[in-house]
Amino acid sequence: VSESLVSIVRYQPEADSVRRAVDLCRGLDRLPAGGRVFVKPNIVFWTRAVPFPKWGVVTTSRVVEAVVRLLKEHGAGQITLGEGMVLPDPKDEATPAHAFDYLGYGRLRERYGVRAVNVLRQPFQKVALGDGVELSFNREALEADFLVSLPVLKTHAQSLVSLGTKNLKGLTDIASRKKCHGPDPAQDLNFHLARLADWLPPCLTVIDGIYSLELGPSFDGRARRNDLLIASADILSADLVGAACLGFEPARVPHLALMARRRGRPTDLSDVKVAGLPVREAAVPHQYSFAYTEDGSLPLALKQMGLSGLSYRQYDLTMCTYCSALNLVIISAITRAFKGRPFDDIEILTGKVMKASPGKKHTLLVGKCIYQANKDNPDINDLKAIKGCPPSPRRVVETLRELGIEVDPYPFEHLDEVPGWFMKRYRGRPEFDESFFRID
Ligand code: SF4
């Protein structure tokens, strides 16, 4: 009965709003007594080096704690909280431990016996998702009796939105994450995302929209205080409504449209019953990506600054997270290095499938994949490549400087400090409250 029931609730600090959202959608009806529960918050990224904006990026501990409390009240057995964060060094154990400690998960252990696990250090198991696609998921999540997906209400530069389904990507191993960004257009990121939830046990999704995020999914996006909670026992329905609340027509979000088609569901919300606030009252338009020039060769803001002699095409769906993180630093370093003189006719390519444009003086290939795709390309005059996976930040600096772009090496040498630069956007704005990420 509760399959397509979705609740939308305005978050109010003193009103037990998470309970109301879960009750309204009958989200725990299928939680088996004593069942093992796996809870997947969205932490995406963390750094120990500096305070950084978590608003709209990381699931608030307020929501995590409220959900854990409800699970216990409803008779849940062992609860495991798990996330596989994207860090410069995937073997880094100290940073996830710091994140869990900072976010108050230790308190959840003391109070409710909750275990917090770094998914990337746990066993994985392959799951066949049809059409020859296999991804490896955290085994404990696969074996759970009940799963809770706790995404943030955010946009995503590649998948348009990142909600309950996309949040499950953090349960996969690194090889699977790279596979999701494969070069075959018939099996692209959206194709993989549309299958991510195929294996789920009974599930509750609570989309944490206390803060939402434009230009997501990470700390360089623009957070808003949105005070919204969206919940459902059906992950697709939650995501369709979540997308609508971010101002997207759900049919326009490719992975949700594909997922709906696979499940024989419409995308127009006609089979979804919304309890609580109507979508039209909750929806606020959110921008998901920076504007690019009409020919897609440069971010519009750079063009408007007068930057010329450079083509830095918009990333595509094949660029995976490790390259994306560096891409952000490269763009901002080039922007700072521009002193009004045109660059020397350089094209920068990323991802796995772009092909060099003929006639450019220099072509810079960032990452192993794009090097492989272009290393024998006869259209390239002067080939410069950073061949690693992930690409070496030091090599990026050296190569850009060889090409006459005098970037500051500091951010490349201190990648863990870059997120802190974005804190100034939120200074003096009390609605951006760090205490949402702590548990007393
Ligand atoms: S080089 Fe970049 S795009 Fe290629 S697999 Fe590595 S991170 Fe992904």
Short mmCIF file of C-alpha atoms and ligand atoms in Angstrom, two decimals:
data_model
loop_
_atom_site.label_atom_id
_atom_site.label_comp_id
_atom_site.label_asym_id
_atom_site.label_seq_id
_atom_site.Cartn_x
_atom_site.Cartn_y
_atom_site.Cartn_z
CA VAL A 1 0.00 0.00 0.00
CA SER A 2 2.78 2.37 1.02
CA GLU A 3 4.81 1.75 -2.19
CA SER A 4 4.05 5.05 -3.87
CA LEU A 5 3.30 7.12 -0.85
CA VAL A 6 5.69 10.03 -0.38
CA SER A 7 5.63 12.55 2.43
CA ILE A 8 6.88 16.10 2.24
CA VAL A 9 7.29 17.83 5.59
CA ARG A 10 8.62 21.22 6.54
CA TYR A 11 11.47 20.70 9.01
CA GLN A 12 10.93 22.46 12.34
CA PRO A 13 13.61 22.08 15.00
CA GLU A 14 11.29 21.30 17.90
CA ALA A 15 8.58 19.39 16.05
CA ASP A 16 10.03 15.89 15.57
CA SER A 17 9.63 16.48 11.84
CA VAL A 18 11.57 13.36 10.82
CA ARG A 19 9.11 11.20 12.75
CA ARG A 20 6.21 12.95 11.04
CA ALA A 21 7.77 12.45 7.59
CA VAL A 22 8.38 8.74 8.23
CA ASP A 23 4.95 8.18 9.79
CA LEU A 24 3.13 9.96 6.97
CA CYS A 25 4.69 7.71 4.33
CA ARG A 26 4.43 4.59 6.54
CA GLY A 27 8.12 4.25 5.95
CA LEU A 28 8.86 1.61 8.58
CA ASP A 29 5.88 -0.69 7.94
CA ARG A 30 8.17 -3.29 6.39
CA LEU A 31 10.94 -3.16 8.99
CA PRO A 32 11.13 -6.71 10.37
CA ALA A 33 11.31 -7.02 14.19
CA GLY A 34 14.93 -7.49 15.24
CA GLY A 35 16.06 -7.07 11.61
CA ARG A 36 19.58 -5.94 10.70
CA VAL A 37 19.44 -2.43 9.30
CA PHE A 38 21.99 -0.72 7.09
CA VAL A 39 21.84 3.09 7.03
CA LYS A 40 23.56 4.95 4.20
CA PRO A 41 24.06 8.67 4.87
CA ASN A 42 25.66 10.85 2.20
CA ILE A 43 29.08 12.07 3.27
CA VAL A 44 30.66 12.24 -0.22
CA PHE A 45 33.86 13.85 0.94
CA TRP A 46 35.67 14.89 4.10
CA THR A 47 38.83 16.67 5.13
CA ARG A 48 40.59 16.96 8.48
CA ALA A 49 42.64 19.96 7.36
CA VAL A 50 40.06 22.76 7.53
CA PRO A 51 36.41 23.45 8.37
CA PHE A 52 34.45 23.19 5.12
CA PRO A 53 30.83 23.71 4.03
CA LYS A 54 28.81 20.62 4.84
CA TRP A 55 25.46 22.31 4.23
CA GLY A 56 23.72 20.61 1.32
CA VAL A 57 26.71 18.29 0.92
CA VAL A 58 26.61 15.95 3.93
CA THR A 59 23.49 14.43 5.54
CA THR A 60 22.81 16.34 8.75
CA SER A 61 23.43 14.41 11.95
CA ARG A 62 20.09 15.77 13.12
CA VAL A 63 18.33 13.61 10.52
CA VAL A 64 20.65 10.62 11.02
CA GLU A 65 20.03 10.58 14.77
CA ALA A 66 16.26 11.00 14.41
CA VAL A 67 16.11 8.08 11.94
CA VAL A 68 18.24 5.83 14.18
CA ARG A 69 15.98 6.63 17.14
CA LEU A 70 12.87 5.75 15.11
CA LEU A 71 14.43 2.51 13.89
CA LYS A 72 15.13 1.48 17.47
CA GLU A 73 11.62 2.41 18.59
CA HIS A 74 10.28 0.23 15.79
CA GLY A 75 12.27 -2.79 16.98
CA ALA A 76 15.32 -2.72 14.69
CA GLY A 77 18.14 -5.09 15.62
CA GLN A 78 21.77 -4.23 14.82
CA ILE A 79 22.12 -0.92 12.96
CA THR A 80 25.16 -0.24 10.78
CA LEU A 81 25.91 3.18 9.32
CA GLY A 82 28.14 2.92 6.27
CA GLU A 83 29.71 5.25 3.74
CA GLY A 84 32.59 5.05 1.25
CA MET A 85 33.85 8.61 0.96
CA VAL A 86 35.76 9.98 -2.00
CA LEU A 87 39.20 10.89 -0.68
CA PRO A 88 42.46 11.68 -2.49
CA ASP A 89 43.89 8.50 -0.96
CA PRO A 90 41.31 5.68 -0.98
CA LYS A 91 43.35 3.82 1.67
CA ASP A 92 43.09 6.73 4.10
CA GLU A 93 41.42 5.37 7.26
CA ALA A 94 41.96 8.36 9.54
CA THR A 95 39.76 10.76 7.57
CA PRO A 96 36.61 8.58 7.54
CA ALA A 97 37.17 7.91 11.25
CA HIS A 98 37.42 11.67 11.84
CA ALA A 99 34.22 12.23 9.85
CA PHE A 100 32.29 9.64 11.84
CA ASP A 101 33.58 11.06 15.11
CA TYR A 102 32.86 14.69 14.15
CA LEU A 103 29.36 13.81 12.95
CA GLY A 104 28.57 12.25 16.33
CA TYR A 105 28.32 8.64 15.20
CA GLY A 106 30.26 7.64 18.34
CA ARG A 107 27.34 8.96 20.38
CA LEU A 108 25.01 6.80 18.32
CA ARG A 109 27.16 3.83 19.25
CA GLU A 110 26.93 4.69 22.96
CA ARG A 111 23.18 5.31 22.83
CA TYR A 112 21.92 2.78 20.32
CA GLY A 113 24.81 0.39 19.66
CA VAL A 114 25.17 1.68 16.09
CA ARG A 115 28.35 0.63 14.22
CA ALA A 116 29.84 3.08 11.73
CA VAL A 117 31.87 1.48 8.93
CA ASN A 118 34.10 2.73 6.17
CA VAL A 119 32.61 0.83 3.25
CA LEU A 120 35.88 0.89 1.32
CA ARG A 121 37.57 -1.21 4.02
CA GLN A 122 34.79 -3.82 4.14
CA PRO A 123 34.09 -6.87 1.93
CA PHE A 124 32.25 -6.39 -1.34
CA GLN A 125 30.13 -8.75 -3.34
CA LYS A 126 29.33 -8.69 -7.05
CA VAL A 127 25.73 -8.15 -8.07
CA ALA A 128 24.48 -8.83 -11.60
CA LEU A 129 22.27 -5.94 -12.67
CA GLY A 130 21.15 -7.24 -16.07
CA ASP A 131 22.50 -6.66 -19.60
CA GLY A 132 25.90 -7.97 -18.52
CA VAL A 133 26.39 -5.25 -15.91
CA GLU A 134 28.01 -6.27 -12.65
CA LEU A 135 28.83 -3.92 -9.77
CA SER A 136 30.34 -4.78 -6.39
CA PHE A 137 28.39 -3.58 -3.36
CA ASN A 138 29.18 -3.61 0.34
CA ARG A 139 28.27 -7.11 1.50
CA GLU A 140 26.74 -6.05 4.79
CA ALA A 141 24.34 -3.70 2.99
CA LEU A 142 23.38 -6.51 0.59
CA GLU A 143 22.67 -8.86 3.48
CA ALA A 144 20.70 -6.36 5.57
CA ASP A 145 17.01 -7.00 6.27
CA PHE A 146 16.22 -3.32 5.78
CA LEU A 147 18.09 -0.43 4.21
CA VAL A 148 17.75 3.28 4.85
CA SER A 149 19.04 5.72 2.25
CA LEU A 150 19.64 9.20 3.69
CA PRO A 151 20.66 11.43 0.79
CA VAL A 152 20.80 15.21 0.78
CA LEU A 153 18.43 17.18 -1.43
CA LYS A 154 21.03 18.13 -4.01
CA THR A 155 21.72 18.66 -7.66
CA HIS A 156 24.55 16.94 -9.48
CA ALA A 157 26.63 18.32 -12.33
CA GLN A 158 26.41 15.04 -14.28
CA SER A 159 23.26 13.23 -13.16
CA LEU A 160 21.21 16.45 -12.60
CA VAL A 161 20.06 15.27 -9.17
CA SER A 162 21.69 13.09 -6.54
CA LEU A 163 19.05 11.57 -4.29
CA GLY A 164 18.16 8.20 -2.74
CA THR A 165 19.28 6.04 -5.66
CA LYS A 166 22.47 7.89 -6.52
CA ASN A 167 23.39 7.79 -2.82
CA LEU A 168 23.74 4.00 -3.17
CA LYS A 169 26.78 4.48 -5.41
CA GLY A 170 28.74 5.14 -2.20
CA LEU A 171 28.20 1.46 -1.30
CA THR A 172 30.16 0.26 -4.31
CA ASP A 173 33.89 -0.34 -4.62
CA ILE A 174 36.11 2.02 -6.56
CA ALA A 175 36.31 -0.18 -9.67
CA SER A 176 32.49 -0.21 -9.84
CA ARG A 177 32.34 3.55 -9.48
CA LYS A 178 34.68 3.92 -12.43
CA LYS A 179 32.59 1.41 -14.38
CA CYS A 180 29.51 3.59 -13.84
CA HIS A 181 31.32 6.32 -15.81
CA GLY A 182 32.14 3.96 -18.68
CA PRO A 183 32.78 5.14 -22.25
CA ASP A 184 29.99 3.15 -23.94
CA PRO A 185 27.12 5.59 -24.59
CA ALA A 186 24.65 2.68 -24.48
CA GLN A 187 25.79 1.87 -20.92
CA ASP A 188 26.55 5.30 -19.53
CA LEU A 189 26.27 6.77 -16.04
CA ASN A 190 22.48 7.07 -16.25
CA PHE A 191 22.16 3.46 -17.40
CA HIS A 192 24.10 2.32 -14.33
CA LEU A 193 22.32 4.65 -11.90
CA ALA A 194 18.95 3.34 -13.10
CA ARG A 195 19.99 -0.14 -11.85
CA LEU A 196 21.66 0.79 -8.57
CA ALA A 197 18.56 0.09 -6.49
CA ASP A 198 17.62 -3.20 -8.16
CA TRP A 199 18.90 -5.37 -5.31
CA LEU A 200 17.42 -3.46 -2.39
CA PRO A 201 15.75 -5.17 0.55
CA PRO A 202 12.73 -3.32 1.99
CA CYS A 203 13.92 0.24 2.19
CA LEU A 204 13.19 3.68 3.57
CA THR A 205 14.45 6.82 1.87
CA VAL A 206 14.54 10.10 3.77
CA ILE A 207 15.83 12.97 1.66
CA ASP A 208 17.43 15.52 3.95
CA GLY A 209 16.52 18.91 2.55
CA ILE A 210 17.19 20.95 5.69
CA TYR A 211 19.89 22.28 3.39
CA SER A 212 19.67 21.76 -0.37
CA LEU A 213 22.42 22.30 -2.91
CA GLU A 214 22.68 23.99 -6.27
CA LEU A 215 25.68 23.20 -8.50
CA GLY A 216 26.22 20.02 -6.49
CA PRO A 217 27.27 17.53 -5.39
CA SER A 218 30.16 18.90 -3.37
CA PHE A 219 31.45 21.77 -1.21
CA ASP A 220 31.84 24.12 -4.19
CA GLY A 221 28.05 24.10 -4.75
CA ARG A 222 25.66 26.75 -3.42
CA ALA A 223 23.71 25.64 -0.36
CA ARG A 224 20.30 26.95 0.66
CA ARG A 225 18.42 26.58 3.89
CA ASN A 226 15.37 24.76 2.61
CA ASP A 227 13.90 23.05 5.70
CA LEU A 228 12.37 20.18 3.78
CA LEU A 229 12.14 16.45 4.42
CA ILE A 230 10.93 14.00 1.78
CA ALA A 231 10.37 10.37 2.71
CA SER A 232 9.08 7.19 1.15
CA ALA A 233 9.29 3.41 1.41
CA ASP A 234 9.72 3.46 -2.37
CA ILE A 235 13.07 4.86 -3.42
CA LEU A 236 12.03 5.77 -6.96
CA SER A 237 8.96 7.65 -5.75
CA ALA A 238 11.07 9.54 -3.21
CA ASP A 239 13.53 10.50 -5.95
CA LEU A 240 10.84 11.58 -8.42
CA VAL A 241 9.33 13.86 -5.80
CA GLY A 242 12.79 15.01 -4.68
CA ALA A 243 13.66 15.95 -8.27
CA ALA A 244 10.40 17.89 -8.54
CA CYS A 245 11.22 19.72 -5.29
CA LEU A 246 14.56 20.74 -6.82
CA GLY A 247 12.58 22.25 -9.68
CA PHE A 248 13.16 19.48 -12.26
CA GLU A 249 10.45 17.84 -14.27
CA PRO A 250 11.24 14.24 -13.20
CA ALA A 251 10.99 12.94 -16.79
CA ARG A 252 13.94 15.22 -17.64
CA VAL A 253 16.25 13.46 -15.19
CA PRO A 254 17.65 10.66 -17.35
CA HIS A 255 18.45 8.07 -14.68
CA LEU A 256 15.06 8.49 -13.02
CA ALA A 257 13.26 8.28 -16.37
CA LEU A 258 15.18 5.07 -17.19
CA MET A 259 14.54 3.63 -13.75
CA ALA A 260 10.81 4.37 -14.04
CA ARG A 261 10.69 2.74 -17.46
CA ARG A 262 12.40 -0.39 -16.13
CA ARG A 263 9.80 -0.59 -13.40
CA GLY A 264 6.82 0.16 -15.65
CA ARG A 265 6.18 3.39 -13.80
CA PRO A 266 5.22 6.84 -15.10
CA THR A 267 7.48 9.82 -14.33
CA ASP A 268 4.73 12.42 -14.02
CA LEU A 269 3.95 11.54 -10.37
CA SER A 270 0.50 10.32 -11.44
CA ASP A 271 0.96 7.09 -9.46
CA VAL A 272 2.49 8.81 -6.44
CA LYS A 273 0.39 9.97 -3.52
CA VAL A 274 1.95 12.89 -1.70
CA ALA A 275 1.14 13.33 1.98
CA GLY A 276 1.92 16.56 3.81
CA LEU A 277 3.00 19.55 1.75
CA PRO A 278 2.04 19.55 -1.94
CA VAL A 279 4.99 19.47 -4.37
CA ARG A 280 4.13 22.91 -5.76
CA GLU A 281 4.58 24.46 -2.31
CA ALA A 282 7.85 22.68 -1.72
CA ALA A 283 9.49 23.10 -5.14
CA VAL A 284 12.28 25.65 -5.59
CA PRO A 285 14.27 25.78 -8.84
CA HIS A 286 17.90 24.71 -8.44
CA GLN A 287 20.64 25.14 -11.03
CA TYR A 288 22.67 21.97 -11.53
CA SER A 289 25.53 23.12 -13.70
CA PHE A 290 27.52 26.22 -14.65
CA ALA A 291 26.60 27.74 -17.97
CA TYR A 292 29.01 27.08 -20.84
CA THR A 293 29.53 28.98 -24.08
CA GLU A 294 27.25 27.95 -26.93
CA ASP A 295 29.97 25.80 -28.53
CA GLY A 296 30.68 24.21 -25.13
CA SER A 297 34.34 25.21 -25.25
CA LEU A 298 34.55 27.26 -22.05
CA PRO A 299 32.59 28.04 -18.89
CA LEU A 300 30.64 31.18 -19.71
CA ALA A 301 32.04 33.03 -16.70
CA LEU A 302 35.59 32.58 -18.05
CA LYS A 303 34.55 33.81 -21.48
CA GLN A 304 32.93 36.85 -19.89
CA MET A 305 36.21 37.58 -18.07
CA GLY A 306 37.78 37.87 -21.50
CA LEU A 307 39.77 34.64 -21.24
CA SER A 308 40.87 33.45 -24.68
CA GLY A 309 43.33 31.03 -26.25
CA LEU A 310 41.93 28.19 -24.19
CA SER A 311 39.29 25.57 -24.84
CA TYR A 312 38.28 23.63 -21.75
CA ARG A 313 35.25 21.62 -22.80
CA GLN A 314 32.49 20.78 -20.37
CA TYR A 315 33.15 17.48 -18.55
CA ASP A 316 30.91 14.65 -19.74
CA LEU A 317 29.35 11.66 -17.98
CA THR A 318 32.52 9.60 -18.39
CA MET A 319 34.61 11.70 -16.02
CA CYS A 320 34.65 9.93 -12.67
CA THR A 321 34.85 11.46 -9.27
CA TYR A 322 38.63 11.49 -8.78
CA CYS A 323 39.13 13.44 -12.00
CA SER A 324 36.13 15.67 -11.18
CA ALA A 325 37.71 16.77 -7.91
CA LEU A 326 40.90 17.78 -9.68
CA ASN A 327 38.98 19.40 -12.50
CA LEU A 328 37.48 21.88 -10.06
CA VAL A 329 40.95 22.90 -8.86
CA ILE A 330 42.33 23.16 -12.41
CA ILE A 331 39.53 25.45 -13.58
CA SER A 332 39.86 27.75 -10.61
CA ALA A 333 43.68 27.81 -10.83
CA ILE A 334 43.54 28.72 -14.53
CA THR A 335 41.01 31.44 -13.79
CA ARG A 336 43.38 32.97 -11.22
CA ALA A 337 46.36 32.61 -13.54
CA PHE A 338 44.66 34.60 -16.31
CA LYS A 339 46.15 38.08 -16.37
CA GLY A 340 44.45 39.39 -19.48
CA ARG A 341 46.89 37.94 -22.05
CA PRO A 342 45.48 35.22 -24.35
CA PHE A 343 46.77 31.70 -23.72
CA ASP A 344 48.66 29.89 -26.45
CA ASP A 345 45.79 28.10 -28.26
CA ILE A 346 45.45 25.22 -25.80
CA GLU A 347 42.73 22.60 -25.62
CA ILE A 348 42.19 20.61 -22.42
CA LEU A 349 40.34 17.31 -22.59
CA THR A 350 39.00 15.16 -19.73
CA GLY A 351 36.97 12.00 -19.14
CA LYS A 352 37.21 9.01 -21.46
CA VAL A 353 35.76 9.82 -24.87
CA MET A 354 36.50 13.39 -25.98
CA LYS A 355 38.46 13.72 -29.20
CA ALA A 356 40.94 16.52 -29.83
CA SER A 357 39.79 19.32 -32.13
CA PRO A 358 41.96 19.65 -35.24
CA GLY A 359 44.12 22.73 -35.59
CA LYS A 360 44.90 23.46 -31.93
CA LYS A 361 48.49 24.33 -31.14
CA HIS A 362 48.59 22.33 -27.89
CA THR A 363 46.36 19.58 -26.47
CA LEU A 364 46.46 18.69 -22.79
CA LEU A 365 44.98 15.31 -21.82
CA VAL A 366 44.11 15.04 -18.12
CA GLY A 367 43.95 11.44 -16.88
CA LYS A 368 44.86 7.98 -18.06
CA CYS A 369 41.60 7.43 -19.92
CA ILE A 370 41.63 10.47 -22.13
CA TYR A 371 45.31 9.85 -22.88
CA GLN A 372 44.44 6.34 -24.08
CA ALA A 373 41.61 7.70 -26.22
CA ASN A 374 43.81 10.32 -27.94
CA LYS A 375 47.41 9.16 -27.77
CA ASP A 376 47.50 8.32 -31.48
CA ASN A 377 45.15 11.07 -32.59
CA PRO A 378 46.62 12.65 -35.76
CA ASP A 379 44.72 15.88 -35.07
CA ILE A 380 47.02 16.67 -32.17
CA ASN A 381 50.02 18.89 -32.87
CA ASP A 382 51.65 19.10 -29.46
CA LEU A 383 50.42 16.41 -27.08
CA LYS A 384 50.80 16.98 -23.35
CA ALA A 385 49.41 14.34 -21.01
CA ILE A 386 48.94 13.61 -17.35
CA LYS A 387 48.59 9.87 -17.63
CA GLY A 388 47.79 8.71 -14.11
CA CYS A 389 44.58 7.52 -12.55
CA PRO A 390 43.94 9.59 -10.62
CA PRO A 391 46.11 12.18 -12.41
CA SER A 392 48.98 13.60 -10.36
CA PRO A 393 48.25 17.15 -9.16
CA ARG A 394 51.99 17.94 -9.28
CA ARG A 395 52.15 16.92 -12.94
CA VAL A 396 49.14 19.12 -13.68
CA VAL A 397 51.00 22.15 -12.32
CA GLU A 398 54.19 21.33 -14.22
CA THR A 399 52.34 20.77 -17.48
CA LEU A 400 50.17 23.88 -17.24
CA ARG A 401 53.30 25.92 -16.55
CA GLU A 402 55.06 24.34 -19.54
CA LEU A 403 52.12 25.60 -21.57
CA GLY A 404 52.56 29.12 -20.21
CA ILE A 405 49.68 29.01 -17.70
CA GLU A 406 51.38 30.13 -14.51
CA VAL A 407 49.07 28.45 -12.01
CA ASP A 408 49.71 28.73 -8.29
CA PRO A 409 50.91 25.30 -7.10
CA TYR A 410 49.55 25.80 -3.57
CA PRO A 411 46.03 24.39 -4.05
CA PHE A 412 47.41 21.39 -5.95
CA GLU A 413 49.86 20.69 -3.13
CA HIS A 414 47.20 21.19 -0.45
CA LEU A 415 44.09 19.67 -1.98
CA ASP A 416 42.71 18.96 1.47
CA GLU A 417 42.56 22.71 2.20
CA VAL A 418 40.64 23.70 -0.93
CA PRO A 419 37.19 22.93 0.56
CA GLY A 420 37.88 25.48 3.31
CA TRP A 421 37.99 28.32 0.78
CA PHE A 422 34.26 27.96 0.27
CA MET A 423 33.45 28.68 3.92
CA LYS A 424 33.51 32.43 3.36
CA ARG A 425 30.27 32.20 1.39
CA TYR A 426 28.48 31.25 4.58
CA ARG A 427 30.14 33.57 7.06
CA GLY A 428 27.75 35.77 9.02
CA ARG A 429 24.70 33.78 7.90
CA PRO A 430 23.24 32.18 11.02
CA GLU A 431 20.90 29.93 9.03
CA PHE A 432 24.01 27.94 8.11
CA ASP A 433 24.45 26.26 11.44
CA GLU A 434 27.31 23.84 12.02
CA SER A 435 25.51 22.25 14.95
CA PHE A 436 23.30 20.35 12.49
CA PHE A 437 26.33 18.12 11.98
CA ARG A 438 27.00 17.35 15.62
CA ILE A 439 25.22 15.15 18.14
CA ASP A 440 25.36 16.28 21.77
S1 SF4 B 1 41.65 8.70 -15.21
FE1 SF4 B 1 39.97 9.86 -14.43
S2 SF4 B 1 38.25 9.32 -15.76
FE2 SF4 B 1 39.84 7.73 -16.02
S3 SF4 B 1 39.24 6.10 -14.55
FE3 SF4 B 1 40.75 7.47 -13.57
S4 SF4 B 1 39.51 8.95 -12.43
FE4 SF4 B 1 38.19 7.97 -13.97
#
